[in-house]
Coordinates of C-alpha atoms in Angstrom, one line a residue:
M1 CA 0.0 0.0 0.0
G2 CA 2.9 2.3 0.4
N3 CA 3.3 5.3 2.6
V4 CA -0.3 6.4 3.2
Q5 CA -1.5 9.4 5.2
K6 CA -3.8 8.9 8.1
P7 CA -7.5 8.5 7.0
E8 CA -8.6 11.7 8.6
S9 CA -6.0 13.7 6.6
R10 CA -6.2 12.0 3.2
P11 CA -7.7 14.3 0.6
N12 CA -10.4 13.3 -1.9
V13 CA -9.1 13.6 -5.5
I14 CA -11.0 14.6 -8.6
V15 CA -9.7 14.8 -12.2
F16 CA -11.9 17.1 -14.2
F17 CA -10.9 16.0 -17.7
T18 CA -12.0 17.6 -21.0
D19 CA -11.3 16.4 -24.5
Q20 CA -9.5 18.4 -27.2
Q21 CA -9.4 21.7 -25.3
R22 CA -6.8 24.2 -26.4
W23 CA -4.7 25.9 -23.7
D24 CA -5.6 29.3 -24.9
T25 CA -9.4 28.9 -24.3
T26 CA -8.7 29.9 -20.7
G27 CA -8.7 33.3 -19.2
Y28 CA -5.6 32.7 -17.1
N29 CA -3.8 31.8 -20.3
G30 CA -4.9 35.1 -22.0
N31 CA -8.2 34.3 -23.8
P32 CA -10.2 37.6 -23.7
L33 CA -13.8 36.2 -24.1
G34 CA -14.4 35.4 -20.4
L35 CA -15.1 31.7 -21.1
T36 CA -13.6 30.3 -17.9
P37 CA -14.2 32.4 -14.8
N38 CA -14.5 29.3 -12.5
L39 CA -11.3 27.8 -13.8
D40 CA -9.5 31.2 -13.7
R41 CA -10.5 31.6 -10.0
M42 CA -9.2 28.1 -9.4
A43 CA -5.9 29.0 -11.2
W44 CA -5.3 32.2 -9.3
N45 CA -6.1 30.6 -5.9
G46 CA -4.5 27.2 -6.5
M47 CA -1.6 26.3 -8.8
Q48 CA -1.6 26.9 -12.5
V49 CA 0.7 25.3 -15.1
P50 CA 0.8 27.5 -18.2
L51 CA 3.3 25.3 -20.0
A52 CA 1.5 21.9 -19.8
F53 CA 1.6 19.4 -22.7
T54 CA 0.1 16.1 -23.6
C55 CA 2.5 13.2 -24.2
Q56 CA 0.4 11.8 -27.1
P57 CA -2.0 14.1 -29.0
V58 CA -4.8 11.6 -29.6
C59 CA -7.6 10.4 -27.3
G60 CA -6.9 6.7 -26.5
P61 CA -3.1 6.9 -26.2
A62 CA -3.2 10.1 -24.0
R63 CA -5.7 8.4 -21.7
S64 CA -3.5 5.3 -21.4
C65 CA -0.7 7.6 -20.2
L66 CA -3.0 9.1 -17.6
Q67 CA -4.2 5.8 -16.3
T68 CA -0.9 3.8 -16.3
G69 CA 1.6 6.7 -15.8
M70 CA 3.5 5.2 -18.7
Y71 CA 4.2 6.4 -22.2
A72 CA 1.9 5.0 -24.8
T73 CA 4.6 2.8 -26.4
A74 CA 5.5 1.4 -23.0
S75 CA 1.9 0.4 -22.1
G76 CA 1.3 -0.8 -25.7
C77 CA -1.7 1.6 -26.3
F78 CA 0.0 3.7 -29.0
T79 CA -3.1 4.2 -31.2
N80 CA -6.9 4.4 -30.7
G81 CA -8.5 1.0 -30.6
I82 CA -5.8 -0.7 -28.5
P83 CA -7.3 -1.7 -25.1
L84 CA -5.3 -1.6 -21.9
P85 CA -3.5 -5.0 -21.7
E86 CA -5.0 -7.4 -19.2
G87 CA -3.3 -7.0 -15.9
S88 CA -2.3 -3.4 -16.5
R89 CA -1.7 -1.6 -13.2
T90 CA -3.5 1.8 -13.2
I91 CA -3.7 4.8 -10.9
A92 CA -7.1 3.5 -9.8
H93 CA -5.4 0.4 -8.4
S94 CA -3.0 2.5 -6.4
F95 CA -5.8 4.6 -4.9
H96 CA -7.9 1.5 -4.2
D97 CA -4.9 -0.2 -2.4
A98 CA -4.6 2.9 -0.2
G99 CA -8.2 2.7 0.9
Y100 CA -9.9 5.0 -1.6
D101 CA -13.2 4.5 -3.3
T102 CA -12.5 4.8 -7.0
A103 CA -15.0 6.1 -9.6
Y104 CA -15.0 6.7 -13.4
I105 CA -17.7 8.7 -15.1
G106 CA -17.8 9.6 -18.8
K107 CA -15.6 8.7 -21.8
W108 CA -13.1 5.8 -21.4
H109 CA -11.7 5.0 -24.8
L110 CA -9.4 2.3 -23.6
A111 CA -11.5 -0.9 -24.1
N112 CA -12.0 -1.0 -27.9
T113 CA -15.7 -1.8 -27.4
R114 CA -16.8 1.3 -29.2
T115 CA -20.6 1.5 -28.6
E116 CA -20.8 -1.7 -26.5
P117 CA -20.5 -1.7 -22.7
V118 CA -17.0 -2.0 -21.2
P119 CA -16.6 -5.4 -19.4
E120 CA -15.3 -5.2 -15.8
E121 CA -11.9 -6.6 -16.7
R122 CA -11.3 -3.7 -19.0
R123 CA -12.2 -0.9 -16.6
G124 CA -8.8 -0.2 -15.2
G125 CA -9.7 -1.2 -11.7
Y126 CA -12.4 1.4 -11.0
R127 CA -15.2 0.3 -8.7
Y128 CA -17.9 2.8 -9.4
W129 CA -18.6 2.9 -13.2
L130 CA -20.8 5.0 -15.3
A131 CA -19.1 5.3 -18.7
A132 CA -19.0 4.6 -22.4
D133 CA -15.9 3.5 -24.3
S134 CA -16.6 5.9 -27.2
L135 CA -18.9 8.6 -25.9
E136 CA -18.9 10.4 -29.2
H137 CA -20.5 7.3 -30.7
T138 CA -23.1 6.5 -28.0
S139 CA -24.3 10.1 -27.5
D140 CA -25.0 13.5 -29.0
A141 CA -25.2 17.0 -27.4
Y142 CA -28.7 16.4 -26.0
R143 CA -28.7 12.6 -26.0
T144 CA -26.4 11.0 -23.5
L145 CA -26.0 7.2 -23.1
L146 CA -23.6 5.6 -20.7
Y147 CA -23.4 2.1 -19.1
N148 CA -23.4 1.3 -15.4
A149 CA -21.3 -1.3 -13.5
D150 CA -23.8 -4.0 -14.5
N151 CA -23.4 -3.1 -18.2
E152 CA -26.9 -1.7 -18.3
P153 CA -27.6 1.3 -20.6
V154 CA -28.3 4.5 -18.7
K155 CA -29.8 7.5 -20.5
L156 CA -29.1 10.8 -18.8
P157 CA -31.2 14.0 -19.3
G158 CA -29.9 17.4 -20.3
Y159 CA -27.0 18.8 -22.4
R160 CA -24.2 16.2 -22.3
V161 CA -21.8 18.3 -20.1
D162 CA -24.6 18.8 -17.6
A163 CA -25.6 15.1 -17.7
L164 CA -22.1 14.0 -16.7
T165 CA -21.8 16.7 -14.0
D166 CA -25.2 15.7 -12.5
A167 CA -23.9 12.1 -12.4
A168 CA -20.7 13.2 -10.7
I169 CA -22.5 15.2 -8.0
R170 CA -24.8 12.3 -7.4
Y171 CA -21.9 10.0 -6.9
I172 CA -20.2 12.4 -4.5
A173 CA -23.3 13.0 -2.5
E174 CA -24.9 9.6 -2.5
G175 CA -23.0 6.9 -4.4
R176 CA -19.8 6.4 -2.4
P177 CA -19.0 4.9 1.0
E178 CA -18.7 7.8 3.3
E179 CA -16.1 6.2 5.5
K180 CA -13.6 6.3 2.6
P181 CA -11.9 9.1 0.7
F182 CA -12.7 9.0 -3.0
Y183 CA -10.8 9.3 -6.3
L184 CA -13.1 10.3 -9.2
F185 CA -12.0 10.6 -12.8
L186 CA -14.7 12.7 -14.5
S187 CA -14.2 12.5 -18.3
Y188 CA -16.1 14.8 -20.6
L189 CA -16.3 14.6 -24.4
E190 CA -16.5 18.4 -24.9
P191 CA -15.1 20.4 -26.6
H192 CA -14.4 17.5 -28.9
H193 CA -16.3 17.5 -32.2
Q194 CA -19.4 15.4 -32.8
N195 CA -17.9 12.9 -35.2
H196 CA -20.8 11.9 -37.5
R197 CA -21.5 15.6 -38.3
D198 CA -18.0 17.1 -38.0
D199 CA -19.6 19.7 -35.8
Y200 CA -19.0 21.3 -32.4
P201 CA -22.5 21.5 -30.9
S202 CA -22.6 23.9 -28.0
P203 CA -25.7 24.4 -25.7
D204 CA -28.5 26.1 -27.6
V205 CA -28.2 29.2 -25.4
Y206 CA -24.7 29.9 -26.7
K207 CA -25.3 29.2 -30.4
G208 CA -24.0 32.3 -32.3
K209 CA -22.7 34.0 -29.2
Y210 CA -19.0 33.6 -30.2
A211 CA -19.5 33.8 -34.0
G212 CA -18.0 36.5 -36.1
G213 CA -14.3 36.1 -35.2
Q214 CA -14.5 37.8 -31.8
Y215 CA -11.2 36.1 -30.9
V216 CA -9.4 33.9 -33.3
P217 CA -6.0 32.6 -32.0
P218 CA -3.1 33.9 -34.1
D219 CA -2.2 30.5 -35.5
L220 CA -5.8 29.9 -36.7
A221 CA -6.1 33.4 -38.0
A222 CA -3.0 32.9 -40.1
L223 CA -3.7 29.3 -41.3
G224 CA -7.5 29.2 -41.6
G225 CA -8.6 25.6 -41.4
T226 CA -12.2 25.3 -40.1
A227 CA -11.7 27.8 -37.3
H228 CA -14.3 30.3 -38.6
Q229 CA -16.8 27.5 -39.0
H230 CA -16.2 25.9 -35.7
L231 CA -15.0 28.3 -33.1
D232 CA -18.4 29.5 -32.2
G233 CA -19.6 26.1 -31.1
Y234 CA -16.2 25.2 -29.6
Y235 CA -16.2 28.2 -27.4
G236 CA -19.7 27.5 -26.3
M237 CA -18.7 24.1 -25.2
V238 CA -15.8 25.5 -23.2
K239 CA -18.1 27.9 -21.5
R240 CA -20.5 25.2 -20.4
L241 CA -17.6 23.0 -19.2
D242 CA -16.5 25.9 -17.0
E243 CA -20.0 26.3 -15.6
A244 CA -19.9 22.6 -14.8
L245 CA -16.7 23.1 -12.9
G246 CA -18.4 25.8 -10.9
R247 CA -21.3 23.6 -10.1
L248 CA -19.0 20.8 -9.0
I249 CA -17.1 23.1 -6.7
D250 CA -20.3 24.5 -5.3
A251 CA -21.5 20.9 -4.6
L252 CA -18.2 20.1 -2.8
K253 CA -18.5 23.3 -0.7
S254 CA -22.1 22.5 0.3
L255 CA -21.1 19.0 1.4
D256 CA -18.2 20.4 3.4
L257 CA -15.7 18.5 1.2
L258 CA -14.1 21.4 -0.8
D259 CA -11.2 22.1 1.7
N260 CA -10.1 18.5 1.6
T261 CA -10.5 17.8 -2.1
V262 CA -7.7 18.0 -4.7
I263 CA -9.1 19.0 -8.1
A264 CA -7.0 18.7 -11.3
F265 CA -8.3 20.3 -14.4
T266 CA -6.8 19.3 -17.8
S267 CA -7.4 17.9 -21.3
D268 CA -6.0 15.0 -23.3
H269 CA -4.8 17.2 -26.2
G270 CA -5.6 20.4 -28.1
C271 CA -7.2 21.3 -31.4
H272 CA -5.7 22.8 -34.6
F273 CA -8.9 22.9 -36.6
K274 CA -7.5 21.2 -39.7
T275 CA -4.6 23.7 -40.1
R276 CA -1.7 21.2 -39.6
N277 CA -3.2 18.0 -41.2
N278 CA -6.6 17.0 -42.4
E279 CA -8.2 16.7 -38.9
Y280 CA -7.9 18.3 -35.5
K281 CA -4.9 16.8 -33.6
R282 CA -2.1 14.3 -34.1
S283 CA 0.7 16.8 -34.7
C284 CA 3.6 18.2 -32.7
H285 CA 2.4 21.8 -32.9
E286 CA 1.4 23.8 -29.8
S287 CA -2.2 23.8 -31.0
S288 CA -2.2 20.0 -30.7
I289 CA -0.1 19.3 -27.7
R290 CA -0.5 22.3 -25.3
V291 CA -3.3 21.9 -22.8
P292 CA -4.7 23.7 -19.7
L293 CA -3.6 22.3 -16.3
V294 CA -4.7 23.7 -13.0
F295 CA -4.7 22.2 -9.5
S296 CA -6.5 23.2 -6.3
G297 CA -6.9 21.8 -2.8
P298 CA -4.5 20.5 -0.2
G299 CA -0.9 20.9 -1.3
F300 CA -1.8 23.2 -4.2
D301 CA -3.7 26.1 -2.8
G302 CA -1.6 29.2 -3.1
G303 CA 0.9 27.4 -5.2
G304 CA 1.0 30.2 -7.8
R305 CA 2.3 29.9 -11.3
V306 CA 4.6 27.0 -12.2
R307 CA 7.5 28.0 -14.5
E308 CA 8.5 24.4 -15.5
L309 CA 7.4 22.5 -18.6
V310 CA 5.0 19.8 -17.4
S311 CA 3.8 16.7 -19.3
L312 CA 0.5 14.8 -18.7
I313 CA 2.8 11.9 -17.8
D314 CA 3.5 13.8 -14.6
L315 CA -0.1 13.9 -13.6
P316 CA -0.5 10.4 -12.1
P317 CA 2.6 10.7 -9.8
T318 CA 1.5 14.2 -8.8
L319 CA -2.0 13.0 -7.7
L320 CA -0.7 10.0 -5.8
D321 CA 1.9 12.2 -4.1
A322 CA -0.9 14.6 -3.1
A323 CA -2.7 11.8 -1.4
G324 CA 0.4 10.5 0.4
I325 CA 0.6 7.4 -1.7
D326 CA 3.9 6.0 -3.0
V327 CA 4.4 6.4 -6.7
P328 CA 4.7 2.9 -8.4
E329 CA 8.1 2.3 -10.1
Q330 CA 6.4 1.7 -13.5
M331 CA 5.3 5.3 -13.7
Q332 CA 7.6 7.3 -15.9
G333 CA 6.6 10.9 -14.9
R334 CA 7.5 12.9 -11.8
S335 CA 5.5 14.5 -9.0
L336 CA 5.0 18.2 -9.5
L337 CA 4.6 18.6 -5.8
Q338 CA 8.1 17.3 -5.4
Q339 CA 9.4 20.0 -7.7
V340 CA 7.5 22.7 -5.7
N341 CA 9.0 21.3 -2.5
R342 CA 12.5 21.4 -4.1
R343 CA 12.0 25.0 -5.0
K344 CA 11.1 25.7 -1.4
G345 CA 14.4 24.2 -0.3
D346 CA 13.3 20.7 0.6
A347 CA 16.6 18.7 0.5
D348 CA 14.7 15.4 0.3
S349 CA 13.0 16.1 -3.0
Q350 CA 14.0 14.6 -6.3
S351 CA 16.6 15.6 -8.8
P352 CA 16.1 18.8 -10.9
W353 CA 13.1 18.9 -13.2
P354 CA 13.6 18.1 -16.9
Q355 CA 14.1 21.1 -19.2
D356 CA 12.0 19.7 -22.0
V357 CA 8.9 17.5 -22.6
F358 CA 8.7 14.5 -24.9
V359 CA 5.8 13.8 -27.3
Q360 CA 5.0 10.6 -29.2
I361 CA 2.7 10.9 -32.2
S362 CA 0.8 8.1 -34.0
E363 CA -2.1 7.6 -36.5
S364 CA -1.3 10.6 -38.7
Q365 CA 2.4 9.6 -38.8
V366 CA 5.0 7.8 -36.7
A367 CA 6.7 10.8 -35.2
R368 CA 8.4 12.2 -32.1
A369 CA 8.8 15.7 -30.8
L370 CA 10.8 17.6 -28.1
R371 CA 9.6 20.9 -26.7
T372 CA 12.0 23.1 -24.7
Q373 CA 11.4 26.6 -23.4
R374 CA 12.8 28.1 -26.6
W375 CA 12.6 25.3 -29.3
K376 CA 10.2 22.8 -30.8
Y377 CA 11.9 19.9 -32.7
G378 CA 10.1 17.2 -34.5
V379 CA 11.1 14.1 -36.5
H380 CA 9.0 11.5 -38.4
A381 CA 9.4 8.1 -40.0
P382 CA 7.7 8.4 -43.4
E383 CA 8.4 4.7 -44.3
R384 CA 6.5 3.4 -41.2
H385 CA 2.8 2.7 -41.0
P386 CA 1.2 5.3 -38.8
I387 CA -1.3 2.9 -37.2
K388 CA 0.5 -0.5 -37.3
D389 CA 3.9 0.7 -36.2
S390 CA 4.6 2.0 -32.7
G391 CA 8.0 3.4 -33.6
S392 CA 10.9 3.2 -35.9
S393 CA 14.7 2.6 -35.9
E394 CA 15.1 5.6 -38.2
Y395 CA 13.6 9.1 -38.3
V396 CA 14.0 12.1 -40.5
E397 CA 14.0 15.7 -39.2
Q398 CA 10.7 17.4 -40.0
F399 CA 10.2 20.6 -37.8
L400 CA 12.2 23.2 -36.0
Y401 CA 10.5 26.2 -34.5
D402 CA 11.9 29.1 -32.6
L403 CA 9.1 29.7 -30.1
E404 CA 10.5 33.0 -28.8
A405 CA 10.5 34.6 -32.3
D406 CA 7.6 32.5 -33.7
P407 CA 5.3 31.3 -30.9
Y408 CA 2.6 30.3 -33.5
E409 CA 4.9 28.1 -35.4
L410 CA 4.5 29.7 -38.9
T411 CA 8.2 29.4 -40.0
N412 CA 9.9 26.0 -40.1
L413 CA 13.6 26.4 -39.6
V414 CA 14.7 22.8 -39.9
E415 CA 16.6 23.3 -43.2
F416 CA 18.4 26.5 -42.2
Q417 CA 22.2 26.5 -42.0
S418 CA 22.0 29.0 -39.1
H419 CA 20.3 26.4 -36.9
E420 CA 22.5 23.3 -37.5
A421 CA 23.9 23.5 -34.0
V422 CA 20.4 23.8 -32.5
R423 CA 19.3 20.7 -34.4
A424 CA 22.3 18.7 -33.4
R425 CA 21.7 19.5 -29.7
L426 CA 18.0 18.8 -29.9
R427 CA 18.6 15.6 -31.8
E428 CA 20.8 14.4 -29.0
R429 CA 18.3 15.3 -26.4
L430 CA 15.4 13.7 -28.2
I431 CA 17.2 10.4 -28.6
Q432 CA 17.9 10.5 -24.8
R433 CA 14.2 11.1 -24.0
M434 CA 13.2 8.2 -26.3
I435 CA 15.6 5.9 -24.5
E436 CA 14.2 7.1 -21.1
A437 CA 10.7 6.3 -22.3
G438 CA 11.7 2.7 -23.1
E439 CA 12.4 3.0 -26.8
E440 CA 15.5 1.8 -28.6
A441 CA 17.9 4.6 -29.6
P442 CA 17.1 5.5 -33.2
V443 CA 19.0 7.0 -36.0
I444 CA 17.8 10.6 -36.8
V445 CA 18.7 11.7 -40.3
P446 CA 19.4 15.4 -40.5
M447 CA 17.9 17.5 -43.2
L448 CA 20.2 19.0 -45.8
S449 CA 20.8 22.7 -45.0
K450 CA 20.2 25.7 -47.1
P451 CA 21.4 29.3 -46.8
S452 CA 19.5 31.2 -44.1
G453 CA 20.3 34.9 -44.9
Q454 CA 20.6 37.1 -41.9
R455 CA 19.4 34.5 -39.5
K456 CA 21.9 33.2 -36.9
V457 CA 21.8 31.6 -33.5
L458 CA 24.0 32.9 -30.6
P459 CA 25.9 30.2 -28.7
E460 CA 23.9 30.8 -25.5
E461 CA 20.6 30.3 -27.4
I462 CA 21.4 26.7 -28.4
E463 CA 20.8 25.3 -24.9
M464 CA 17.5 27.1 -24.3

C-alpha cells in the first residue's frame, strides 16, 4: 500500500478531464472572451501550469498515459482501438490499495468496445462505473447514453456536459462509501467535435454567441482551417464546461468537502482545426499538444504559477503524491509537488526537473517531438505505417520552430544552416528522451541545410 497518510488527513481527488481543449481557451492563459471564470479563479487561488503538454495528441493513447503513468509505447496503447492490456496496473489500483473508493464517469476510450459496454476486466480497476468507451458514438449533445457497472444502458437528461456533471454530483453526495476518501475521474467529451456531423454542438443558449471572429488565436487566423466555421460552437462548449466546474465546486462546498479535495483540471490534447493536417490533432504543434492544467486543494492552494514545462505523464505521480501514496516504479513521470518542494528548499525532494517535454505521435504519422522553453523539434518516420507501427529505428527531421520569435509556429527552420547546432543539440536530447521512455535509440537523419540569410543563433541560445 505504500506510505499512506492517516485516514482523517487523506484528501479526496477529482480529475476534471476535458477532450480536445486548447490551452488558450482559458482566461488565465490570455483568452479575452471570459469563457472560464471558474477555472480562472481556481488557477489564481490554486496552482496553474501555463506550460503543460500532452505526451500523445490523440484520445486513447493520451488516456492510457494518464491511467498507467507510462508512455503509450510502454503500455502498448499507442493508437486508438488498442485496449489496456490485461493485468495493467493503473492509478485506480494505487488509490484502491490505499483505501480509496474509485469512480469513473464519462468517456473511457481504452477498451475498444466502441458502442458496447466495457466489461469489468477492461475498466482499469475502477469500482464505481458510469461510462462509455466511445462517448462520441453513443451520444450526442442532448442525448447522453452511458453504461453502469452492471453493463446496463443509462440515459441521462440534459446537455451532455450537464448530464455528466449531475452524475458526478450524485456519486459524491450519495453513491460512495462515506467512511472512505474518494478518487473520481470525470471524463467529458466536450469540446471534442461530434464525429458523425463534423460539428461542435454547443448548448443552444450559446449558439451564435461567439460567432464573427470575436477572438481567433493567431495560428488559426494565419492558417485558416475550419476555425471560422467551428470556433463559435467550440467556445460555447468550453463555456459550459467551466459552468460545470463551478457547479462541482459548489457541490463540494455545500457538502463540506471542498477544503479536503484535490481537483486537477486538464485535457487530453488540443485542437488545430485542420490547419496542420486533415483533422484536429495528431501533430507536434502547440495547437495539438499544449493543454490547460490547474490544481487546487491540499498541497496546491496558493501554489502560484509553475514555470516548468510539465507533461501529462507527470499527472498520475502528482495526484498520488498529493494523497500521500507512494508512486509505483512503473510510472515514468514525476510528481510536480516534489518539484514545488524542491524550489522551497526541501533537501529530500528529487533531482532537478527536466528542461523539456517529450511527445510521441501516431495515427497521422510515426513521429516524435521535443519541446523546450525556446525550441520545438520534430522528427518522423515516413516509411513506417502510422497505425500499425509504434515506432521506428530511423527518423527524418521534420520541424524546428523558434518559439521565442515564432510562438505560433509559422516558419519551419529545420533546413536553415543557421540552426544546424540547435538541431544537433535537440537531436541528441530527443534520442535520450526516447531511451528514457523505453524505446530503442534510433538514427535521426538530418535535413540538408540551405542558406539562411541574416538568421543566426547565438551560442547561448542553443541550450534554451
